[in-house]
mmCIF file of C-alpha atoms in Angstrom:
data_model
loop_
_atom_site.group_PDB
_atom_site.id
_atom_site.type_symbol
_atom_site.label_atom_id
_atom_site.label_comp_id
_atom_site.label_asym_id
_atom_site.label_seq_id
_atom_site.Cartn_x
_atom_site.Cartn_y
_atom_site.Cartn_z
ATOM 1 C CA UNK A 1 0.000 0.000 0.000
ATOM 2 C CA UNK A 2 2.977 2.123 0.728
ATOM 3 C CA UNK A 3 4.278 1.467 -2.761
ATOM 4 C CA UNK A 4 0.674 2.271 -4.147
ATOM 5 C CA UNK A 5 0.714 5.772 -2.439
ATOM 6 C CA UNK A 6 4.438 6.789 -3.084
ATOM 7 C CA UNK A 7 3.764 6.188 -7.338
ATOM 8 C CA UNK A 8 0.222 7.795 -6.825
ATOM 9 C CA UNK A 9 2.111 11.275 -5.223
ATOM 10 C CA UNK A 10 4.490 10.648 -7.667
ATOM 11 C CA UNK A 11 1.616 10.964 -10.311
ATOM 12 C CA UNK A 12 0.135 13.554 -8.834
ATOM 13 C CA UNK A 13 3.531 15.270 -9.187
ATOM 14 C CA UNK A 14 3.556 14.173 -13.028
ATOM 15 C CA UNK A 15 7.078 12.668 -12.072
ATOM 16 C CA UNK A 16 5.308 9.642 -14.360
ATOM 17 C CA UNK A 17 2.678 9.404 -16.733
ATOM 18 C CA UNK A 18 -0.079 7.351 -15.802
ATOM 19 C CA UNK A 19 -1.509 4.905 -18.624
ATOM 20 C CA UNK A 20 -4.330 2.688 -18.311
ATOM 21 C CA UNK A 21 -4.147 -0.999 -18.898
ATOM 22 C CA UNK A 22 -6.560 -3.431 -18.973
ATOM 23 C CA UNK A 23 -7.987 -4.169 -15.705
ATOM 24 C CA UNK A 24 -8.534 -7.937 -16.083
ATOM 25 C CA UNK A 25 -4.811 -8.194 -16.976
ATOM 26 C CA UNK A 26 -3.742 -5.788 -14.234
ATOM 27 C CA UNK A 27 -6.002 -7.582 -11.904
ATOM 28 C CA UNK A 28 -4.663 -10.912 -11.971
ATOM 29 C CA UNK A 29 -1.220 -10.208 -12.284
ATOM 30 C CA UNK A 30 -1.635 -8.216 -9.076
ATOM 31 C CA UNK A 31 -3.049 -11.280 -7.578
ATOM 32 C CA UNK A 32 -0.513 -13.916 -8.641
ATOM 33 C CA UNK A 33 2.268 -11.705 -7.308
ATOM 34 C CA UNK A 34 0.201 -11.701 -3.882
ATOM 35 C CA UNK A 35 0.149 -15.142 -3.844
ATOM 36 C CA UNK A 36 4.138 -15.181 -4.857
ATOM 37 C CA UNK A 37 5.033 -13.839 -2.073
ATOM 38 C CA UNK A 38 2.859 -15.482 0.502
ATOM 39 C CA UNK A 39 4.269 -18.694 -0.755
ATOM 40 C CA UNK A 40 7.554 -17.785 -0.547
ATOM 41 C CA UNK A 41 6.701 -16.828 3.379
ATOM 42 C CA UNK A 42 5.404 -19.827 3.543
ATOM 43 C CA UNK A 43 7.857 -22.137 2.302
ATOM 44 C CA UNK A 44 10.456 -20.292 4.346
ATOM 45 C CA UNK A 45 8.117 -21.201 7.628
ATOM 46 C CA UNK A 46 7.212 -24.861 6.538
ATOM 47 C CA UNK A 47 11.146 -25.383 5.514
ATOM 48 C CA UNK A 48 14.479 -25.498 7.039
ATOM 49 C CA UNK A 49 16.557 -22.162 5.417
ATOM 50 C CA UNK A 50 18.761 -24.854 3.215
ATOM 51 C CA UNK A 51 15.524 -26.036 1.667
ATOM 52 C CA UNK A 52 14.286 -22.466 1.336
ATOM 53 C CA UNK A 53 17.814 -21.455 -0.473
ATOM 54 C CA UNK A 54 17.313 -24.531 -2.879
ATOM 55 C CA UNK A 55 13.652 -23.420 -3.684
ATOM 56 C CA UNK A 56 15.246 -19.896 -4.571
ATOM 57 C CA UNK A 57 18.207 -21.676 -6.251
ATOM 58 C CA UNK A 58 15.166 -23.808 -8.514
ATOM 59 C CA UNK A 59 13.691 -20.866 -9.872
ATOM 60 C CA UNK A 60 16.289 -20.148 -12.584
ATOM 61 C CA UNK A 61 15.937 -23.397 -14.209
ATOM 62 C CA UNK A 62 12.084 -23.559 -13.739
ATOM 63 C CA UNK A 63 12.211 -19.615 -15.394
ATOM 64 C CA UNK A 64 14.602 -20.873 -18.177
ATOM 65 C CA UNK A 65 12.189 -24.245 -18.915
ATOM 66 C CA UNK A 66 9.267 -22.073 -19.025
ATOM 67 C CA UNK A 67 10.275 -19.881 -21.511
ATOM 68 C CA UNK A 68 11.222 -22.211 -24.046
ATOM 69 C CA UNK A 69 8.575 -23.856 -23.793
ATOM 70 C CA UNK A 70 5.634 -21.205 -23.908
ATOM 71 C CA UNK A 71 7.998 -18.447 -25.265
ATOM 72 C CA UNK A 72 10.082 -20.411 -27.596
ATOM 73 C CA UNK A 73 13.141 -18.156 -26.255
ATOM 74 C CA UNK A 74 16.720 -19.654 -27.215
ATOM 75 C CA UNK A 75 19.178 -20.399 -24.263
ATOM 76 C CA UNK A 76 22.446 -20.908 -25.785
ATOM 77 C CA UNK A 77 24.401 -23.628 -24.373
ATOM 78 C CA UNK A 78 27.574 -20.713 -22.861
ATOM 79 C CA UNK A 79 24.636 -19.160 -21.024
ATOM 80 C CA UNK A 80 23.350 -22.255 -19.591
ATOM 81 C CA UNK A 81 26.870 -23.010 -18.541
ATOM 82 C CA UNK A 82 27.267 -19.551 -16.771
ATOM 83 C CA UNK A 83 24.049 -19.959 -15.180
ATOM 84 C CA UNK A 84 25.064 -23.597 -14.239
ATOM 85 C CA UNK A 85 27.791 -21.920 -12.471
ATOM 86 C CA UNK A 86 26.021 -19.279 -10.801
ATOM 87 C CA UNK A 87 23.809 -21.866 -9.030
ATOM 88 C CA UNK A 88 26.614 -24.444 -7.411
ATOM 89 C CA UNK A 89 28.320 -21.454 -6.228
ATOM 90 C CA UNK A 90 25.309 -20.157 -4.702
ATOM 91 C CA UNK A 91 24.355 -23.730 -3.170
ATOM 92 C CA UNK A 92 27.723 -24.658 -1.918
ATOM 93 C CA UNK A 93 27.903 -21.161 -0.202
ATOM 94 C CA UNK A 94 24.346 -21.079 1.214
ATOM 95 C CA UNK A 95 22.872 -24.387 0.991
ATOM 96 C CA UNK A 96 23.928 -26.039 4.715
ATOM 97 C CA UNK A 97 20.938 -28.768 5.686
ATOM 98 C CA UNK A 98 18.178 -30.251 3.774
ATOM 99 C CA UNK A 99 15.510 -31.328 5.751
ATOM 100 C CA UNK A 100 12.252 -32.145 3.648
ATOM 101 C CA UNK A 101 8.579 -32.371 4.906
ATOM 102 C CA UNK A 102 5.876 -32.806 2.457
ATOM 103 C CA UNK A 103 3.646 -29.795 3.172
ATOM 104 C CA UNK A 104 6.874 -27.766 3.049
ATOM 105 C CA UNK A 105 7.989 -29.765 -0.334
ATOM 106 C CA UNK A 106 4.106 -28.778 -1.730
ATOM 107 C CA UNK A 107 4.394 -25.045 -0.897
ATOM 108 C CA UNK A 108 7.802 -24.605 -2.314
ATOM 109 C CA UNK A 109 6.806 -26.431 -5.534
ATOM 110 C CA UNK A 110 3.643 -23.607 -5.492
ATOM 111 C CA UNK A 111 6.293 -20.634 -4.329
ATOM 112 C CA UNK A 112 8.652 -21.858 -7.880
ATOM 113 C CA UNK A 113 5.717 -21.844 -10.266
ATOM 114 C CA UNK A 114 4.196 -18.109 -9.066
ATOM 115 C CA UNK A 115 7.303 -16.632 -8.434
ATOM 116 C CA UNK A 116 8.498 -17.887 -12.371
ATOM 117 C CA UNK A 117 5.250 -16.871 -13.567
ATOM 118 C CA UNK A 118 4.727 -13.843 -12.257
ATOM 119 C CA UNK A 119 8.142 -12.470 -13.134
ATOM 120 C CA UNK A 120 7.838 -13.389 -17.001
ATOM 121 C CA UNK A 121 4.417 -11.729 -16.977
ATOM 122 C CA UNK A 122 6.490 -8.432 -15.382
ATOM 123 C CA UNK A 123 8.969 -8.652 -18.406
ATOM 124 C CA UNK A 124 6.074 -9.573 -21.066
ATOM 125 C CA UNK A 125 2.913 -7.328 -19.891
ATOM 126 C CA UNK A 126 5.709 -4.308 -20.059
ATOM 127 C CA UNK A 127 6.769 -5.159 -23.472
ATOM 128 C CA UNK A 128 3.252 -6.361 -24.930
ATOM 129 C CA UNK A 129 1.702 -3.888 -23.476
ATOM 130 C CA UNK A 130 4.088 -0.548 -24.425
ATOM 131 C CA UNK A 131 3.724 0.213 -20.520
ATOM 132 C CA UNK A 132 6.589 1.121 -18.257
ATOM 133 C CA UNK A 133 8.054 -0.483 -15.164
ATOM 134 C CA UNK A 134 6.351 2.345 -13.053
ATOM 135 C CA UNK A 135 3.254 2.422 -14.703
ATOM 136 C CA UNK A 136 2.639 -1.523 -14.636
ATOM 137 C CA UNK A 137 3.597 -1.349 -10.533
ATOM 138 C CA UNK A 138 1.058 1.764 -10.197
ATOM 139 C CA UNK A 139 -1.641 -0.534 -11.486
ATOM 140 C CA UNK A 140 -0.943 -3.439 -10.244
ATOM 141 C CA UNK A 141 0.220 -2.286 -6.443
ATOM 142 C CA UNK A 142 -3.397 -2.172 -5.045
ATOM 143 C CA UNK A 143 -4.478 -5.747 -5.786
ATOM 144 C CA UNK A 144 -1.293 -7.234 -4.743
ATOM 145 C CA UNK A 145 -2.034 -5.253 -1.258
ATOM 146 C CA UNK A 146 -5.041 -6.287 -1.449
ATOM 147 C CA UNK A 147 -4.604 -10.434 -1.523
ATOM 148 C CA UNK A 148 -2.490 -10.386 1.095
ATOM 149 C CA UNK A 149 -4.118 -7.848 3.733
ATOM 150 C CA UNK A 150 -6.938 -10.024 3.614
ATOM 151 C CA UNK A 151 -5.086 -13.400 3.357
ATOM 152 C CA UNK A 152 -2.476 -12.815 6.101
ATOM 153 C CA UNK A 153 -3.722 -12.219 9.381
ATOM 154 C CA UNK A 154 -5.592 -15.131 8.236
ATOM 155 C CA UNK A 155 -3.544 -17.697 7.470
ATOM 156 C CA UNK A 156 -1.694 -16.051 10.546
ATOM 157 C CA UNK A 157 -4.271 -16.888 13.083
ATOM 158 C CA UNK A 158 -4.796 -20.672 11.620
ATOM 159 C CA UNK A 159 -0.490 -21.170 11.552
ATOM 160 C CA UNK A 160 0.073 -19.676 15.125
ATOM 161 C CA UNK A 161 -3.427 -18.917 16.882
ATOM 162 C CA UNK A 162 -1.878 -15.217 17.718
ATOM 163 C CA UNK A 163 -3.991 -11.861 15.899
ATOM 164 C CA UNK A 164 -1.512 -10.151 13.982
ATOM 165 C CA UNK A 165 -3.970 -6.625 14.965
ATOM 166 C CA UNK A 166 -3.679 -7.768 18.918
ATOM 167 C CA UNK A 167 -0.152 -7.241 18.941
ATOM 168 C CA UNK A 168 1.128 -4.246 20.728
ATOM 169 C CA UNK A 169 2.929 -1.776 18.675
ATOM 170 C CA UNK A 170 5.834 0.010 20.324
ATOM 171 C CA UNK A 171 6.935 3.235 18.883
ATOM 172 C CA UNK A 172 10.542 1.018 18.202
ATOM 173 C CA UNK A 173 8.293 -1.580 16.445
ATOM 174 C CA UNK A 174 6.019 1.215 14.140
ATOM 175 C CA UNK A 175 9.608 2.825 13.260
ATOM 176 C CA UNK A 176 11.097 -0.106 12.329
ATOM 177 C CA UNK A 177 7.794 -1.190 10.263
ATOM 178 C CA UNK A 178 7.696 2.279 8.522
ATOM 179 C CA UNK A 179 11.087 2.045 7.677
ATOM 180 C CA UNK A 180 10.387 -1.732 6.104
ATOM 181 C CA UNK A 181 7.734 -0.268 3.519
ATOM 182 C CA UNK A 182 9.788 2.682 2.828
ATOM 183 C CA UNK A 183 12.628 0.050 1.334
ATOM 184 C CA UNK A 184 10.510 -2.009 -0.193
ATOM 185 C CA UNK A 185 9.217 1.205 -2.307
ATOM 186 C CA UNK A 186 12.429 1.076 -3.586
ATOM 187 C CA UNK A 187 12.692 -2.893 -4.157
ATOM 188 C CA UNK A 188 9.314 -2.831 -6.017
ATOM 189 C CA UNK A 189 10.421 -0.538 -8.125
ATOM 190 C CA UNK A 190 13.893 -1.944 -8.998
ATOM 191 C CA UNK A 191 12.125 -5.045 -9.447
ATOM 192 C CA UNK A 192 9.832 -4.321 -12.200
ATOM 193 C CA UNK A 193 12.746 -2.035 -13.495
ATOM 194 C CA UNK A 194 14.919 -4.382 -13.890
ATOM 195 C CA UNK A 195 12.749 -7.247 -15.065
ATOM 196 C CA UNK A 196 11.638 -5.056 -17.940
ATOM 197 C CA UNK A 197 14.599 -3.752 -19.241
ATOM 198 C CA UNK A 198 16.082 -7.540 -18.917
ATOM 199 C CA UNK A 199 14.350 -10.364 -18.016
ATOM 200 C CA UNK A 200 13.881 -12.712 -15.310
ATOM 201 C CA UNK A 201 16.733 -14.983 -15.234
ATOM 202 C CA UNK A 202 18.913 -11.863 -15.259
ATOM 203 C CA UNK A 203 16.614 -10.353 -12.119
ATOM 204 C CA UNK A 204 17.249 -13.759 -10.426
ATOM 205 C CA UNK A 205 21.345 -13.636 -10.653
ATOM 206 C CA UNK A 206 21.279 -10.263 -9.955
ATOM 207 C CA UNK A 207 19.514 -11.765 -6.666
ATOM 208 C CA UNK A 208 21.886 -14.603 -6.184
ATOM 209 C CA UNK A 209 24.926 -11.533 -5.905
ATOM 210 C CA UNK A 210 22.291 -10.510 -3.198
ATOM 211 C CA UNK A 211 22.605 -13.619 -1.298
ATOM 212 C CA UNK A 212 26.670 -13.720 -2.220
ATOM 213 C CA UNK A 213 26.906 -9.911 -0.673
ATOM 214 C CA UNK A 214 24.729 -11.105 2.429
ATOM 215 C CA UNK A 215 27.101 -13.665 3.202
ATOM 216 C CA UNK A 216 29.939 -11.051 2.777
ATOM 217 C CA UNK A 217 28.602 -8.207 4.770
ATOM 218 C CA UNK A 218 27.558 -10.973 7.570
ATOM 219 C CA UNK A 219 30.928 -11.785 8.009
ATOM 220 C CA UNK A 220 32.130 -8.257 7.731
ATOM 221 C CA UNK A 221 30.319 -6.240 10.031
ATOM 222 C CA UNK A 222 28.397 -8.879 12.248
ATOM 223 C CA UNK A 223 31.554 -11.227 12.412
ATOM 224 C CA UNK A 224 29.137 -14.572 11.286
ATOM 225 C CA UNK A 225 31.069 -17.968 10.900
ATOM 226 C CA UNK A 226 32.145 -18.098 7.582
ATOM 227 C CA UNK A 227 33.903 -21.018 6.642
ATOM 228 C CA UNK A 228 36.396 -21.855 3.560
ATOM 229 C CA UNK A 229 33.283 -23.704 1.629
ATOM 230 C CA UNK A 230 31.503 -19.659 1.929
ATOM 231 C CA UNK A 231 34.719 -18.385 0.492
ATOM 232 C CA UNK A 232 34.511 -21.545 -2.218
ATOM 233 C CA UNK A 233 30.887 -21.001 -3.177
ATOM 234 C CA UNK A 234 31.280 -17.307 -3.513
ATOM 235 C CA UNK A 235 33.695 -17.580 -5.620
ATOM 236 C CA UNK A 236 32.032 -19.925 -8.234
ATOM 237 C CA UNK A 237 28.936 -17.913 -7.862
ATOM 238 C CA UNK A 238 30.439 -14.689 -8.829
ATOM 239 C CA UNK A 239 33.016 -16.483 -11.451
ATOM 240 C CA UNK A 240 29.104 -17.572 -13.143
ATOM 241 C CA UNK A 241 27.632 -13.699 -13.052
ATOM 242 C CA UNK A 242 30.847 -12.485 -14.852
ATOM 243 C CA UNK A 243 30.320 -15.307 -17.526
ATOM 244 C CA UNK A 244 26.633 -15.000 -17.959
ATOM 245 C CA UNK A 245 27.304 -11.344 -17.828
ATOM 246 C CA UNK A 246 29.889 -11.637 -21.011
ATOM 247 C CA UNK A 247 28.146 -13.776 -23.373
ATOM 248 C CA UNK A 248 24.966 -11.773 -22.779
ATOM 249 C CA UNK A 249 26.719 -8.662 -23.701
ATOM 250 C CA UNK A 250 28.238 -10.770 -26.547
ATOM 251 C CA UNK A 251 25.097 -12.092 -27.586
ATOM 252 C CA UNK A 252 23.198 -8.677 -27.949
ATOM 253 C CA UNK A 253 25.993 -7.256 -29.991
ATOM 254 C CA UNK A 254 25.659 -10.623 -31.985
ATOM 255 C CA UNK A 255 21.608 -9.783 -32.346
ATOM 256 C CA UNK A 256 22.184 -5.618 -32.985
ATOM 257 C CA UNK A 257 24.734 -6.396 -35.644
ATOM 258 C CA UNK A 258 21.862 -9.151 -37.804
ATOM 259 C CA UNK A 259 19.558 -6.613 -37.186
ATOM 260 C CA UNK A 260 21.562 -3.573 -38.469
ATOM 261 C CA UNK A 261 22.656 -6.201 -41.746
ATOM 262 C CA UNK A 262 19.034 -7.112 -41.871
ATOM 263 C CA UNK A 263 17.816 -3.130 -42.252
ATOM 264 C CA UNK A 264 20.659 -2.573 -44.677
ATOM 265 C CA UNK A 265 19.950 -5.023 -46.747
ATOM 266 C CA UNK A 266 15.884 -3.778 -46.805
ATOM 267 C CA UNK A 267 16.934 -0.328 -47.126
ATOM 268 C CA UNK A 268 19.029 -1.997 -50.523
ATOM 269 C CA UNK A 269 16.106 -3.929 -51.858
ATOM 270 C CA UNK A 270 13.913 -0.767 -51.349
ATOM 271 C CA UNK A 271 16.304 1.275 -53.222
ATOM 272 C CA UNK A 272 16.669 -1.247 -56.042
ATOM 273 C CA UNK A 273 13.014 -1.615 -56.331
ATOM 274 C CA UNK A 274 12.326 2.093 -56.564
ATOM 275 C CA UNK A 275 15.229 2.001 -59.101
ATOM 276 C CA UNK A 276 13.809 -0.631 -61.439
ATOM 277 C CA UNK A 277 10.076 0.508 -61.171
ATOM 278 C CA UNK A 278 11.853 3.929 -62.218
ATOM 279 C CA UNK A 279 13.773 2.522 -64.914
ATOM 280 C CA UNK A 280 10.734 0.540 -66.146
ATOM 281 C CA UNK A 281 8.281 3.953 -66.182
ATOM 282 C CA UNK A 282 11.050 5.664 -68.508
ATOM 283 C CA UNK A 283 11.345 2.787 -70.843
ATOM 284 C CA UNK A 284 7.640 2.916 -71.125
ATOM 285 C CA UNK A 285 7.806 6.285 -71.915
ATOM 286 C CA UNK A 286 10.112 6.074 -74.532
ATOM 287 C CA UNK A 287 8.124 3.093 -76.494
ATOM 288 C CA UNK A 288 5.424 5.513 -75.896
ATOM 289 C CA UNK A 289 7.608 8.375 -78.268
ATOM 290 C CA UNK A 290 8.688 5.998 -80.351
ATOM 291 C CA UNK A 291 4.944 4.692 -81.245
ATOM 292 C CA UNK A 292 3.715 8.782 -81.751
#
């Protein structure tokens, strides 16, 4: 809601342009985001943190599966590599025990599928849809609120029998709280930034240098154990961004060149059309003079 009211002032201020979309679309993409991220809550409370880090871990592949399938998009084998990489850095840095439970298995299986589909809708609704990153969160923001204001407390009181509105708020508590939303105006923004000008397996190792910068700071500033398989994993992890990072840069030169050789070569077939059709108008203007 916090996120909803910071873009709407922002409107107000014509910082951004609002642009209507289709509220059916807007709707339910809201709502699947909801759900996203009360799975992901979930799953973390259902799960040991290993398992949780292994759900996160399984969303690249699950992302990368469903767009070939449903969006025919072409992983090259040097990016699957890099991504390859990325991930067994990631788990052999954060991934310590595995405990498994079915429920907690079920949810995280529900947590991969939202989270993957509700990220490729944030690249493809943006693109489809000629809206921007603000624009589609301005929309979108109040049904997303919505699903889980009413959901929570909820599924709260069934989980732990405790009212989430019986607690008592100290000033320390409301601070900290205000201070919470006012970040994650800033991480719902980035989000649907990023995602749009990228896509969603680049959003997702962009969040795996998250979890590799976590681990860092941890051990920085809070002094947390941090053992030579942390220093191993890290490593690999980051050693997989820079590669995905280089063939995607080499890749998108690859595409910009085709498509510059692709307009040329239009641009030379318009030309030599025009040229013919002209040279064909004087040639039947000068059977025309010959005949009179």
């Amino acid at each position: 809601m916090v996120t909803f009211c910071t873009l709407h002032v922002a409107q107000r201020l014509n910082l951004f342009e609002s642009k209507s979309v289709d509220m059916k679309t807007v709707m339910l993409f809201g709502i699947l985001n909801g759900i996203s991220i009360g799975f992901l809550n979930l799953s973390l409370g259902f799960n040991s943190v290993g398992f949780y880090q292994m759900t996160k871990l399984a969303i690249i592949p699950f992302t990368v599966l469903l767009e070939t399938i449903f969006l025919k998009k072409q992983f090259s084998e040097k990016i699957k590599f890099a991504l390859l990489l990325l991930l067994v850095g990631v788990g052999i840095a954060s991934v310590t025990d595995l405990q498994l439970n079915m429920v907690g298995t079920i949810l995280s299986l529900l947590a991969i599928a939202t989270t993957c589909v509700g990220q490729i809708l944030t690249n493809t609704i943006q693109k489809k849809l000629n809206v921007s990153s603000t624009q589609l969160l301005y929309q979108s923001a109040p049904f997303q609120a919505a699903v889980l204001f009413i959901s929570g407390p909820l599924v709260d009181q069934y989980l732990t029998n405790q009212n989430v509105f019986a607690y008592k708020y100290s000033p320390i508590v409301l601070a900290f709280i205000i201070l919470s939303c006012l970040i994650a105006v800033s991480v719902n923004f980035s989000t649907f930034l990023v995602i749009g000008k990228t896509s969603p397996v680049t959003y997702q190792v962009l969040g795996h240098l998250k979890t590799c910068l976590v681990l860092a700071f941890g051990y920085t500033l809070l002094h947390d154990p941090f053992t030579e398989r942390n220093i191993i994993g890290i490593l690999f992890a980051i050693f997989g961004m820079g590669l995905y990072s280089y063939f995607c840069i080499q890749e998108n030169k690859k595409k910009q060149s085709a498509d510059l050789v692709s307009q040329m070569k239009d641009k030379d077939t318009t030309a030599l059309l025009g040229h013919q059709e002209k040279e064909g108008l004087e040639a039947k203007k000068a059977t025309k003079d010959s005949l009179v």
